[in-house]
Every structure is written in C-alpha cells, then in structure tokens.
C-alpha cells in the first residue's frame, strides 16, 4: 500500500518557520527566489565597509523602515523576548493529495522555543522545539525527533521574522533584491543573510513597509525535498507596541501547504524553560527483557503480521512504513469488534474526522482508541488509530487484512524486517548497532517525522528522492522523472490502485542499476505512473511527481533495519541472498545469449560451473534456480527450438496427438521418444488419449535437471523458488512437445506454480504462454480424434491466483462451461468481471453480435460477447501482469506480441517491438513473428 499521511501527527516544523507565534504557516509560492535576489544588480547600491565584507547602505535603510513598521527595533525585540500564549487554527494542506485538515491549536512560545498542541485521532498531540531538540507526545507515548528534523526546525526559525532583528547587527550582510508584487501590492525586496550564510528575501510593501511575504530555500516537510519556501503575511494587528500579522499562508514550491490564523495572543511571564523539556521516554516494559520477534506472511509482496486488539481479537495487518498513522478497516472490524465503533461514536469520533493523504490521493477517516495492541507478547496501551474503508484491499489481497501498522507505532522501535526468514523484530530504539558487513544507508525525514527517504541515482544519470515503503508491493516513480531512461513510448499494461481504491494506468521499466549511497541495486523494476507539472495529478498508486517509492521488491533482497532515531537503514545480506542476487545478474546475461541463439555450448558450461559453485556452498535456492535455467539451455543444445516462430507455431490435432504424416494419412506416434515408429490408424474412429509419458531425447537431460531443482526447491522456505522451477518445467513441455500428455503435465505444474508465487513475472509469463497455447489448441481442426484430445485437456480446469486481484481458471479461457472462477483482473473491477462472466454464461444463445457482458479498462468499456472472448481477455491480463512486474520478460513480451498481431493491432505491436528493442539491443526485433 502506498503511503498514508497526516502531517500534524508527525511534525511541528510547519509551524516554526517564523516569529514563534507566527510560525504556524505553510510553504507558499515563491514570488522571487533568494538565489535570483542574490545575483540581482538592477538597483544601484551604495556600499558601506563593515568587517570583512561590504554592507549595503540602501539595504540597511530599507531594513530600518521595516523595523519601524513593526514598531521600532526596541519594541520589536522586547516583544520577541517576552513569553506568550496563543491560540488559533491551522488549516493544513497536503502537497501530495491537496486535501485539507483543520486543527484548533494552542501554543506556548518563548522566543525560539515553541510548544504546540492539537487534537489528533481523539488524543492531544503535543510537538515541542526546545531551542535545540524536538520531541512529540501523544497519550503516554513520548518520542524524541531525529537530529535532521531538529535542524530543519532551527533553519526555519533562523529564516523567519526573527531575522529582521539582525538588520541592526553591523555584521549582518544585507542586499537589495528585485522588486516584486505580493497579493497585488508592489514590494521592495530586502535580502538578510542568516547565520548559516543563506539569505531570506523579505518583501516589504512600498507604502507601509510592512512585510507581506518572505522566502528562502528550505525543505518540504512532507516529501523531505529542498524547495523554495514562501510565506505570505496578512491581518496585521497592534500588540504590545508592535504590529504583528495574525494570518500566515505558507507555500512549498508552488503548492499551498498551510494557513494559520491566530485568534488570541497574551504575554505570560510565568512560562519557563522547563515547560519545553522532554519528559522521560517510556518504552514498553517487555523490551527490558529483550527484543520481540514475530513471524509474518509474505503475500503478494506485502508483509502481513498478526496482532491482538483489546486483549483477545487477533487480526492481520500490513506492516507499512509508508503510512504515518495506523489504520483499521471499518468494514472488517464492524464484525469482529463492533463495540469499538459503538464506543467511538459515543465519544464523538466523527468530530475528530480527518482526511488522510495516501500515495494515490486521500481517504476520509475517523478515530478510535485501542485499549491494547499486542505484538507478540509485547502490549501497547492506549493506541490511537484511524478508521476508514479499505475495501480496495479486496482487490489486492486474497486474505483481506484488517488494516495497517503505520509509523506512529513503528517509529517507537528499532524495527528489523528479515524477508528471508519471514520475521520482524521490535527492539529498543536506543540500542541500534551495525553488524559486521552491513551496509548503512543514510535517510532523511519524510512525511513530517514519520517517513524515511533516501537519495538515489538511476543509471548514473537521474537523481531521485525515494520514500522507503514496506506497504508498497511495487516500486513506483513518475514518468516525468525518468522519461529519457525508459522505452519510448512506454507500454502501459497495468492499472494500479492505492488505498483510495482509485486506479491509474501505468507501465513499468527496468533500469540498469540504482545507486543509493554505497549500495548498488542491479536491474531494479519500477512501475511508471503518468504525471507532470503541467498535468492534473492522477489518482492511483502515487500522486507525487517528485517523490518515488522503493517497496518490497527491492527491500526484500536484504534484511532491513529501520532506524528512525538515527535516520538510517541498516541492510545485511545472508550468503544465500547475496549468491542468489549475484547469480540472477549472471543469469540475465546468459539468457540474452540464448535469445540470440549463439554460444549455446558456452552458456551451458557457464551454468554448469555456477551450479557446481552453488552446490559446493550448500545454497539450495540458488542451485535450484540455476538448474532450471540449465534445463532450458540443455534443451536448446539438444535440439530444442525457442525461436518465436517455433514457440508460437499453430497447434493442430496432428501435433496434439504426437502423430506424423505417412503417405498422406495421419499416423500417431504412441511413444514420442521413438521418433521412427510408424503406426497407421483409422482417423475416422475416435481413440483414447495416448498415455505414454516418456520424453523425447532432447528433454531427457533437461528433466533430470528439473527433478533435482525441484528437490532442492522444496528445502527452501521461499515458495517462489519452487514456483519458478515448476513454471520453467511447464513452459518447457508446452513449448517443445505440446502433445496431450505433456500439455496436461504442463497444466499441473504451472497451476501449482501460480498458487505458490502469484506475483512472480517468470511464473506469470509461463502461465500466460501456456493459456495462450491452449487457445490455439481450441482453434485446431476438430475431427473426432482432435475432439477427443481437446475434451481431455478441458477435463480439469487450470486454477490459480495470479495476485493483485487476478484469479483465473481454464474455464474462464473458454475451455470449460463450468462456473466462471474469477475474482477480478488487474485493470477491471471485481464486479465488472463477475458481471461479464455471468452475462456470458446466461446469454450464450443470444445473437453473436450482441454484447453479453462488459469489462472496463480505465474509462474504456470493452464489450464481451462470449465466454471465449472473456477468456481471451483474461489471458491478456495475465500476460500484462507479467510485463508489469518485469517489463523485460522475453517470454511475456513475445506472447503479447503474438496475440496483438493475431488481433491485427499493429500500433500496439510496434510499441511492444520498441520495448523488446530497448531491452534486447543485440536482437533483430524486426524479424520476430513475421
């Protein structure tokens, strides 16, 4: 799941950018950046020598006018030195989704120290900056912020209205900038350099000299990125001999992110420094006995853990570092925890309703308070969570979770996700250690203080900021960021959904490498969503164009420790994980050689060497994968043909029954291994299927490797390894010997592979290829002998859950008239596809030109006129899913190309050929499937 964000629950920084009581603003559109101001020489300046630099006399004079407008230096400084209490409202706007939340707020201010309290999810949330450090408190939970967040807050204060006092300091560098217009009023620009050497531009009304705006290069607190931060000031009022703005609007880059309105201000000399001191942090008592480790299920690239709510109700949750708040699904809990909703309503939960930003837009939520939440034997008390409708999970998970465990819980701990052994550990956040051989990746706060972001570079060319998101089943990026690195045009075959249930049409791209610090990730695949500065941001998997997402597909290569306190990721790889990663890179290069059809003997020898290496180091997973690859290479060496023309040749009754033509008649070959056998048979008489299962000579070596590979795979906990072996086995049979017996065997192997690894690209590609072959069997000439064969292959439908909502059976491919077994497809809703299938069943006798069902692809409605047509559509969805997961998958791309050519879709065929050319530059694509 993509990120779910509520900034007020994460950081105080949006309210600390100016004079304490005014520091509640949000980043605003920059009318004039400081960099431009610094270079601007359009206004004549009279220099005055001060210290080691020249202070501009004209700038000093403008500064004095601004101070006078505030009430004069003495009065202004005296007011800033007095502690105050203030109250008002903050209207916060997400820069990602554009949704607003309004919070009543109370502030305590003592010059640079600030304490702000709002009500979030039914509990007071207090965020404090004590002049050096930042901390938050919600309920009984007290958390210190990381050093980067505290530094950002200090930076905001240094560049706020307090900086105007520095005009009187002869050591302060001042400059005149270009005149601008703020809210329709002409303004002079004064640049005042802060102690960090960066100037803030203050825009003063030419008539009154009141500051109407300011800007400086700061940090967007939601996305954690450098932007121009701008503040506009309104509603100046008299207070304590000064004039102060009671309304501040803040922009981040060109997006409005908050509006703060102060209703009441009072000086209060009873406020002391002690009121800003952080209470002692109270960790769960259980951690005193050591870390807590619990198992998880890795389902469709999501981490599913079990937790007990209010003592005895066990529920499944997705572990989601991309969600600032933990969430419960309203529909799910109304059955298992009905009293929770009743109590929440009685306590006014609707009054605490909020809009939560997700990676794909926004969702509406109310608040409940869990008395207890148990993670293993560790009990957390009084846990606030959001409650909303998560029905979109029904499209993403076959076992719908009850919600998300988000950062408001996770950041209390040092969290380690061990993907290899499928367990997650919660430890004391102050006990972070770096194991020998680990790679440390520095992070920066994102989503306020709740998210972890990193800086990375694609292919040494494109710098990107990434959110680290364990709730993301896909890596994701905006097309605008990588357009020059992906195939053009991008082949868009997917419809991905966010928490809001909205879909966006996407493609995917495989890059050569991604560098994050000292870490290099080879061949990362990202879904690529449309979007750009000039376009309306689409709903779907992610709405930010500047912030990309690294999800589980890349994180799962490691054991990952999320160290929120020290802003870092600690990544380790077991010997088996590292070997498998290294072997996969080598396999990719060898696959290309096989595609070219050259150096087959060399490929076989290199694979044998790698198999021996994996075996000697007792790495069963790596050895299993390598042996399955070796099986394909040996088949090719022994006469197998994997050229596109052979893979997609028509299958007729003669091929299906393993027959040969002798003297113009069909002559079945009951033993395919014995190629010389010739046994004449009367083709007008129906015959039972051939039951001999012996192999052609070219498959013998391959089958031996696959048998060993599957034995090794069963020793692994990783079901994907077993699935890949079975998928390869089924593909080998279906492509090289598509006789009845071998197709039935392929069906069994591929069906099991899909059930084991429904989101593996190789497994999906094998499945899509096989089902596509079955369609060609169905289209074969139907003499009696062929009918008998076709009926036998229809007897038992191929079933499998293909992940992300695709649930498929051979009956849906038109091979059986049994009940349609369909959950949904990747770019159709569950209801659409069910409706289409039911109509296809109930209306088979209607005229063939009349639509009997529909499916939807985005906004496009596709009429379905028969069960066979629905089946063909579903096969396309499976192949598309394989391409989405791995856009360079050779078999999936070839299968799709064969299908669109058969449909006469030449434009789509050109796009696929362009994708093949991008990923296989050494292959003559123009000759494919002529």
Tab-separated table of N, CA and C in Angstrom, residues 745-852:
chain	number	residue	atom	x	y	z
A	745	UNK	N	0.538	-32.342	-18.247
A	745	UNK	CA	1.572	-32.237	-17.221
A	745	UNK	C	1.963	-30.772	-17.010
A	746	UNK	N	2.081	-30.021	-18.115
A	746	UNK	CA	2.413	-28.603	-18.009
A	746	UNK	C	1.348	-27.863	-17.224
A	747	UNK	N	0.077	-28.214	-17.477
A	747	UNK	CA	-1.028	-27.568	-16.775
A	747	UNK	C	-0.913	-27.754	-15.264
A	748	UNK	N	-0.607	-28.961	-14.838
A	748	UNK	CA	-0.493	-29.245	-13.406
A	748	UNK	C	0.663	-28.468	-12.787
A	749	UNK	N	1.793	-28.451	-13.480
A	749	UNK	CA	2.974	-27.778	-12.933
A	749	UNK	C	2.781	-26.273	-12.872
A	750	UNK	N	2.244	-25.693	-13.924
A	750	UNK	CA	2.062	-24.241	-13.952
A	750	UNK	C	0.967	-23.817	-12.971
A	751	UNK	N	-0.085	-24.621	-12.863
A	751	UNK	CA	-1.137	-24.311	-11.901
A	751	UNK	C	-0.603	-24.252	-10.485
A	752	UNK	N	0.263	-25.205	-10.137
A	752	UNK	CA	0.847	-25.191	-8.791
A	752	UNK	C	1.813	-24.019	-8.635
A	753	UNK	N	2.548	-23.710	-9.690
A	753	UNK	CA	3.489	-22.591	-9.639
A	753	UNK	C	2.765	-21.291	-9.338
A	754	UNK	N	1.634	-21.094	-9.990
A	754	UNK	CA	0.867	-19.854	-9.784
A	754	UNK	C	0.357	-19.759	-8.354
A	755	UNK	N	-0.081	-20.879	-7.804
A	755	UNK	CA	-0.591	-20.854	-6.427
A	755	UNK	C	0.528	-20.553	-5.433
A	756	UNK	N	1.775	-20.918	-5.775
A	756	UNK	CA	2.900	-20.678	-4.880
A	756	UNK	C	3.443	-19.252	-4.990
A	757	UNK	N	3.476	-18.717	-6.206
A	757	UNK	CA	4.070	-17.390	-6.414
A	757	UNK	C	3.255	-16.605	-7.427
A	758	UNK	N	2.112	-16.065	-6.995
A	758	UNK	CA	1.204	-15.402	-7.940
A	758	UNK	C	1.691	-14.060	-8.466
A	759	UNK	N	2.792	-13.535	-7.938
A	759	UNK	CA	3.283	-12.249	-8.430
A	759	UNK	C	4.690	-12.343	-8.999
A	760	UNK	N	5.127	-13.541	-9.354
A	760	UNK	CA	6.434	-13.704	-9.966
A	760	UNK	C	6.292	-13.586	-11.480
A	761	UNK	N	7.114	-12.738	-12.097
A	761	UNK	CA	6.973	-12.468	-13.525
A	761	UNK	C	7.218	-13.712	-14.367
A	762	UNK	N	8.231	-14.512	-14.017
A	762	UNK	CA	8.521	-15.718	-14.807
A	762	UNK	C	7.370	-16.713	-14.731
A	763	UNK	N	6.782	-16.854	-13.561
A	763	UNK	CA	5.654	-17.778	-13.390
A	763	UNK	C	4.452	-17.284	-14.186
A	764	UNK	N	4.169	-15.998	-14.097
A	764	UNK	CA	3.047	-15.447	-14.852
A	764	UNK	C	3.272	-15.559	-16.357
A	765	UNK	N	4.512	-15.328	-16.790
A	765	UNK	CA	4.813	-15.436	-18.216
A	765	UNK	C	4.594	-16.865	-18.706
A	766	UNK	N	5.031	-17.848	-17.926
A	766	UNK	CA	4.818	-19.257	-18.299
A	766	UNK	C	3.330	-19.574	-18.351
A	767	UNK	N	2.597	-19.056	-17.373
A	767	UNK	CA	1.161	-19.300	-17.326
A	767	UNK	C	0.454	-18.666	-18.516
A	768	UNK	N	0.798	-17.389	-18.800
A	768	UNK	CA	0.181	-16.716	-19.933
A	768	UNK	C	0.495	-17.400	-21.243
A	769	UNK	N	1.735	-17.847	-21.391
A	769	UNK	CA	2.127	-18.558	-22.614
A	769	UNK	C	1.333	-19.854	-22.751
A	770	UNK	N	1.231	-20.611	-21.668
A	770	UNK	CA	0.527	-21.890	-21.701
A	770	UNK	C	-0.952	-21.692	-22.064
A	771	UNK	N	-1.591	-20.730	-21.410
A	771	UNK	CA	-3.007	-20.500	-21.694
A	771	UNK	C	-3.216	-20.003	-23.126
A	772	UNK	N	-2.257	-19.241	-23.596
A	772	UNK	CA	-2.324	-18.802	-24.983
A	772	UNK	C	-2.207	-19.988	-25.934
A	773	UNK	N	-1.383	-20.958	-25.561
A	773	UNK	CA	-1.253	-22.191	-26.360
A	773	UNK	C	-2.566	-22.980	-26.362
A	774	UNK	N	-3.231	-22.999	-25.207
A	774	UNK	CA	-4.496	-23.727	-25.142
A	774	UNK	C	-5.522	-23.116	-26.090
A	775	UNK	N	-5.471	-21.803	-26.232
A	775	UNK	CA	-6.371	-21.176	-27.192
A	775	UNK	C	-6.112	-21.674	-28.601
A	776	UNK	N	-4.845	-21.862	-28.940
A	776	UNK	CA	-4.543	-22.355	-30.284
A	776	UNK	C	-4.947	-23.811	-30.439
A	777	UNK	N	-4.913	-24.581	-29.332
A	777	UNK	CA	-5.431	-25.953	-29.383
A	777	UNK	C	-6.915	-25.916	-29.688
A	778	UNK	N	-7.622	-25.013	-29.000
A	778	UNK	CA	-9.064	-24.926	-29.197
A	778	UNK	C	-9.396	-24.537	-30.633
A	779	UNK	N	-8.511	-23.781	-31.247
A	779	UNK	CA	-8.756	-23.354	-32.613
A	779	UNK	C	-8.342	-24.401	-33.641
A	780	UNK	N	-7.783	-25.533	-33.190
A	780	UNK	CA	-7.315	-26.559	-34.119
A	780	UNK	C	-8.491	-27.223	-34.831
A	781	UNK	N	-8.253	-27.822	-36.044
A	781	UNK	CA	-9.319	-28.541	-36.752
A	781	UNK	C	-9.901	-29.624	-35.871
A	782	UNK	N	-11.254	-29.730	-35.813
A	782	UNK	CA	-11.897	-30.604	-34.839
A	782	UNK	C	-12.476	-31.845	-35.499
A	783	UNK	N	-11.598	-32.707	-36.001
A	783	UNK	CA	-12.053	-34.028	-36.369
A	783	UNK	C	-12.260	-34.810	-35.090
A	784	UNK	N	-12.822	-35.967	-35.195
A	784	UNK	CA	-13.141	-36.742	-33.993
A	784	UNK	C	-11.923	-36.950	-33.103
A	785	UNK	N	-10.818	-37.278	-33.752
A	785	UNK	CA	-9.620	-37.580	-32.962
A	785	UNK	C	-9.134	-36.339	-32.210
A	786	UNK	N	-9.279	-35.156	-32.869
A	786	UNK	CA	-8.885	-33.917	-32.208
A	786	UNK	C	-9.849	-33.572	-31.080
A	787	UNK	N	-11.134	-33.818	-31.297
A	787	UNK	CA	-12.140	-33.516	-30.279
A	787	UNK	C	-11.887	-34.295	-29.011
A	788	UNK	N	-11.522	-35.580	-29.179
A	788	UNK	CA	-11.229	-36.401	-28.004
A	788	UNK	C	-10.067	-35.807	-27.208
A	789	UNK	N	-9.052	-35.345	-27.936
A	789	UNK	CA	-7.893	-34.775	-27.260
A	789	UNK	C	-8.259	-33.467	-26.556
A	790	UNK	N	-9.017	-32.622	-27.256
A	790	UNK	CA	-9.391	-31.331	-26.683
A	790	UNK	C	-10.262	-31.526	-25.443
A	791	UNK	N	-11.214	-32.478	-25.520
A	791	UNK	CA	-12.082	-32.745	-24.372
A	791	UNK	C	-11.274	-33.196	-23.168
A	792	UNK	N	-10.233	-33.984	-23.417
A	792	UNK	CA	-9.445	-34.479	-22.286
A	792	UNK	C	-8.646	-33.361	-21.621
A	793	UNK	N	-8.180	-32.397	-22.407
A	793	UNK	CA	-7.416	-31.300	-21.805
A	793	UNK	C	-8.325	-30.308	-21.092
A	794	UNK	N	-9.619	-30.308	-21.455
A	794	UNK	CA	-10.597	-29.442	-20.781
A	794	UNK	C	-11.069	-30.029	-19.459
A	795	UNK	N	-10.832	-31.315	-19.270
A	795	UNK	CA	-11.492	-32.033	-18.182
A	795	UNK	C	-11.286	-31.384	-16.819
A	796	UNK	N	-10.087	-30.884	-16.574
A	796	UNK	CA	-9.791	-30.339	-15.252
A	796	UNK	C	-9.216	-28.936	-15.409
A	797	UNK	N	-9.991	-27.903	-15.126
A	797	UNK	CA	-9.522	-26.545	-15.393
A	797	UNK	C	-8.257	-26.201	-14.613
A	798	UNK	N	-7.391	-25.429	-15.265
A	798	UNK	CA	-6.229	-24.867	-14.599
A	798	UNK	C	-6.685	-23.746	-13.678
A	799	UNK	N	-6.300	-23.825	-12.414
A	799	UNK	CA	-6.717	-22.813	-11.447
A	799	UNK	C	-5.490	-22.162	-10.845
A	800	UNK	N	-5.635	-20.921	-10.500
A	800	UNK	CA	-4.546	-20.244	-9.822
A	800	UNK	C	-4.914	-18.831	-9.469
A	801	UNK	N	-4.299	-18.339	-8.412
A	801	UNK	CA	-4.479	-16.947	-8.012
A	801	UNK	C	-3.263	-16.184	-8.515
A	802	UNK	N	-3.486	-15.241	-9.419
A	802	UNK	CA	-2.392	-14.571	-10.084
A	802	UNK	C	-1.977	-13.269	-9.415
A	803	UNK	N	-2.451	-13.040	-8.219
A	803	UNK	CA	-2.032	-11.862	-7.483
A	803	UNK	C	-2.695	-10.589	-7.977
A	804	UNK	N	-2.688	-9.569	-7.104
A	804	UNK	CA	-3.281	-8.268	-7.422
A	804	UNK	C	-4.668	-8.410	-8.005
A	805	UNK	N	-5.404	-9.392	-7.559
A	805	UNK	CA	-6.797	-9.476	-7.942
A	805	UNK	C	-7.103	-10.419	-9.074
A	806	UNK	N	-6.092	-11.010	-9.736
A	806	UNK	CA	-6.388	-11.908	-10.850
A	806	UNK	C	-6.552	-13.319	-10.319
A	807	UNK	N	-7.714	-13.843	-10.428
A	807	UNK	CA	-7.955	-15.230	-10.055
A	807	UNK	C	-8.537	-15.913	-11.275
A	808	UNK	N	-7.915	-16.987	-11.727
A	808	UNK	CA	-8.161	-17.471	-13.079
A	808	UNK	C	-8.375	-18.976	-13.096
A	809	UNK	N	-9.189	-19.419	-14.009
A	809	UNK	CA	-9.294	-20.854	-14.256
A	809	UNK	C	-9.407	-21.089	-15.740
A	810	UNK	N	-9.131	-22.305	-16.163
A	810	UNK	CA	-9.211	-22.623	-17.585
A	810	UNK	C	-10.626	-22.427	-18.103
A	811	UNK	N	-11.608	-22.572	-17.238
A	811	UNK	CA	-12.987	-22.338	-17.676
A	811	UNK	C	-13.165	-20.910	-18.151
A	812	UNK	N	-12.430	-19.954	-17.514
A	812	UNK	CA	-12.539	-18.569	-17.940
A	812	UNK	C	-11.884	-18.345	-19.288
A	813	UNK	N	-11.026	-19.266	-19.706
A	813	UNK	CA	-10.403	-19.165	-21.019
A	813	UNK	C	-11.274	-19.774	-22.099
A	814	UNK	N	-12.468	-20.190	-21.754
A	814	UNK	CA	-13.359	-20.750	-22.745
A	814	UNK	C	-13.159	-22.236	-22.943
A	815	UNK	N	-12.396	-22.884	-22.053
A	815	UNK	CA	-12.105	-24.306	-22.217
A	815	UNK	C	-13.077	-25.169	-21.447
A	816	UNK	N	-13.984	-24.563	-20.730
A	816	UNK	CA	-14.975	-25.308	-19.979
A	816	UNK	C	-16.195	-24.430	-19.789
A	817	UNK	N	-17.335	-25.018	-19.732
A	817	UNK	CA	-18.552	-24.235	-19.494
A	817	UNK	C	-18.946	-24.262	-18.029
A	818	UNK	N	-18.018	-24.739	-17.168
A	818	UNK	CA	-18.304	-24.758	-15.739
A	818	UNK	C	-18.360	-23.326	-15.196
A	819	UNK	N	-18.753	-23.223	-13.958
A	819	UNK	CA	-18.924	-21.913	-13.338
A	819	UNK	C	-17.640	-21.086	-13.447
A	820	UNK	N	-17.791	-19.855	-13.865
A	820	UNK	CA	-16.660	-18.957	-14.020
A	820	UNK	C	-16.002	-18.702	-12.667
A	821	UNK	N	-14.702	-18.975	-12.585
A	821	UNK	CA	-13.973	-18.784	-11.333
A	821	UNK	C	-13.076	-17.558	-11.495
A	822	UNK	N	-13.638	-16.408	-11.194
A	822	UNK	CA	-12.954	-15.156	-11.435
A	822	UNK	C	-13.146	-14.224	-10.249
A	823	UNK	N	-12.052	-13.699	-9.752
A	823	UNK	CA	-12.177	-12.696	-8.692
A	823	UNK	C	-12.173	-11.306	-9.309
A	824	UNK	N	-11.116	-10.978	-10.034
A	824	UNK	CA	-11.056	-9.742	-10.796
A	824	UNK	C	-9.799	-9.779	-11.628
A	825	UNK	N	-9.618	-8.791	-12.460
A	825	UNK	CA	-8.403	-8.706	-13.253
A	825	UNK	C	-7.691	-7.416	-12.925
A	826	UNK	N	-6.422	-7.323	-13.363
A	826	UNK	CA	-5.603	-6.207	-12.916
A	826	UNK	C	-6.142	-4.864	-13.324
A	827	UNK	N	-6.877	-4.785	-14.424
A	827	UNK	CA	-7.431	-3.494	-14.776
A	827	UNK	C	-8.936	-3.562	-14.986
A	828	UNK	N	-9.596	-4.388	-14.186
A	828	UNK	CA	-11.062	-4.404	-14.170
A	828	UNK	C	-11.496	-4.595	-12.739
A	829	UNK	N	-12.630	-4.061	-12.370
A	829	UNK	CA	-13.101	-4.263	-11.014
A	829	UNK	C	-13.675	-5.654	-10.874
A	830	UNK	N	-13.726	-6.103	-9.647
A	830	UNK	CA	-14.279	-7.425	-9.378
A	830	UNK	C	-15.713	-7.529	-9.899
A	831	UNK	N	-16.501	-6.507	-9.645
A	831	UNK	CA	-17.894	-6.541	-10.078
A	831	UNK	C	-17.990	-6.557	-11.601
A	832	UNK	N	-17.135	-5.774	-12.279
A	832	UNK	CA	-17.161	-5.762	-13.737
A	832	UNK	C	-16.950	-7.151	-14.303
A	833	UNK	N	-15.879	-7.817	-13.816
A	833	UNK	CA	-15.522	-9.098	-14.393
A	833	UNK	C	-16.536	-10.180	-14.049
A	834	UNK	N	-17.039	-10.159	-12.808
A	834	UNK	CA	-18.060	-11.135	-12.439
A	834	UNK	C	-19.309	-10.957	-13.286
A	835	UNK	N	-19.679	-9.684	-13.454
A	835	UNK	CA	-20.867	-9.396	-14.249
A	835	UNK	C	-20.684	-9.881	-15.678
A	836	UNK	N	-19.468	-9.636	-16.214
A	836	UNK	CA	-19.204	-10.059	-17.583
A	836	UNK	C	-19.287	-11.573	-17.717
A	837	UNK	N	-18.688	-12.278	-16.760
A	837	UNK	CA	-18.723	-13.739	-16.819
A	837	UNK	C	-20.124	-14.283	-16.677
A	838	UNK	N	-20.921	-13.701	-15.753
A	838	UNK	CA	-22.279	-14.192	-15.553
A	838	UNK	C	-23.133	-13.947	-16.791
A	839	UNK	N	-22.964	-12.769	-17.375
A	839	UNK	CA	-23.699	-12.489	-18.609
A	839	UNK	C	-23.288	-13.460	-19.706
A	840	UNK	N	-22.002	-13.756	-19.762
A	840	UNK	CA	-21.531	-14.665	-20.801
A	840	UNK	C	-22.136	-16.050	-20.629
A	841	UNK	N	-22.312	-16.469	-19.386
A	841	UNK	CA	-22.911	-17.787	-19.127
A	841	UNK	C	-24.398	-17.795	-19.431
A	842	UNK	N	-25.084	-16.761	-18.945
A	842	UNK	CA	-26.541	-16.755	-19.032
A	842	UNK	C	-27.062	-16.417	-20.421
A	843	UNK	N	-26.198	-15.840	-21.248
A	843	UNK	CA	-26.696	-15.321	-22.523
A	843	UNK	C	-25.979	-15.918	-23.726
A	844	UNK	N	-25.499	-17.147	-23.593
A	844	UNK	CA	-24.729	-17.743	-24.679
A	844	UNK	C	-25.538	-17.882	-25.955
A	845	UNK	N	-26.869	-17.955	-25.824
A	845	UNK	CA	-27.697	-18.182	-27.001
A	845	UNK	C	-28.085	-16.891	-27.712
A	846	UNK	N	-27.687	-15.764	-27.149
A	846	UNK	CA	-28.040	-14.521	-27.798
A	846	UNK	C	-27.260	-14.357	-29.094
A	847	UNK	N	-27.712	-13.457	-29.950
A	847	UNK	CA	-27.045	-13.235	-31.232
A	847	UNK	C	-25.587	-12.876	-30.994
A	848	UNK	N	-24.660	-13.420	-31.788
A	848	UNK	CA	-23.236	-13.222	-31.536
A	848	UNK	C	-22.794	-11.769	-31.599
A	849	UNK	N	-23.575	-10.929	-32.301
A	849	UNK	CA	-23.161	-9.533	-32.395
A	849	UNK	C	-23.629	-8.708	-31.216
A	850	UNK	N	-24.439	-9.278	-30.339
A	850	UNK	CA	-24.952	-8.542	-29.181
A	850	UNK	C	-23.992	-8.675	-27.996
A	851	UNK	N	-23.545	-7.570	-27.382
A	851	UNK	CA	-22.712	-7.683	-26.186
A	851	UNK	C	-23.474	-8.371	-25.059
A	852	UNK	N	-22.839	-9.319	-24.389
A	852	UNK	CA	-23.484	-10.013	-23.284
A	852	UNK	C	-22.781	-9.761	-21.960
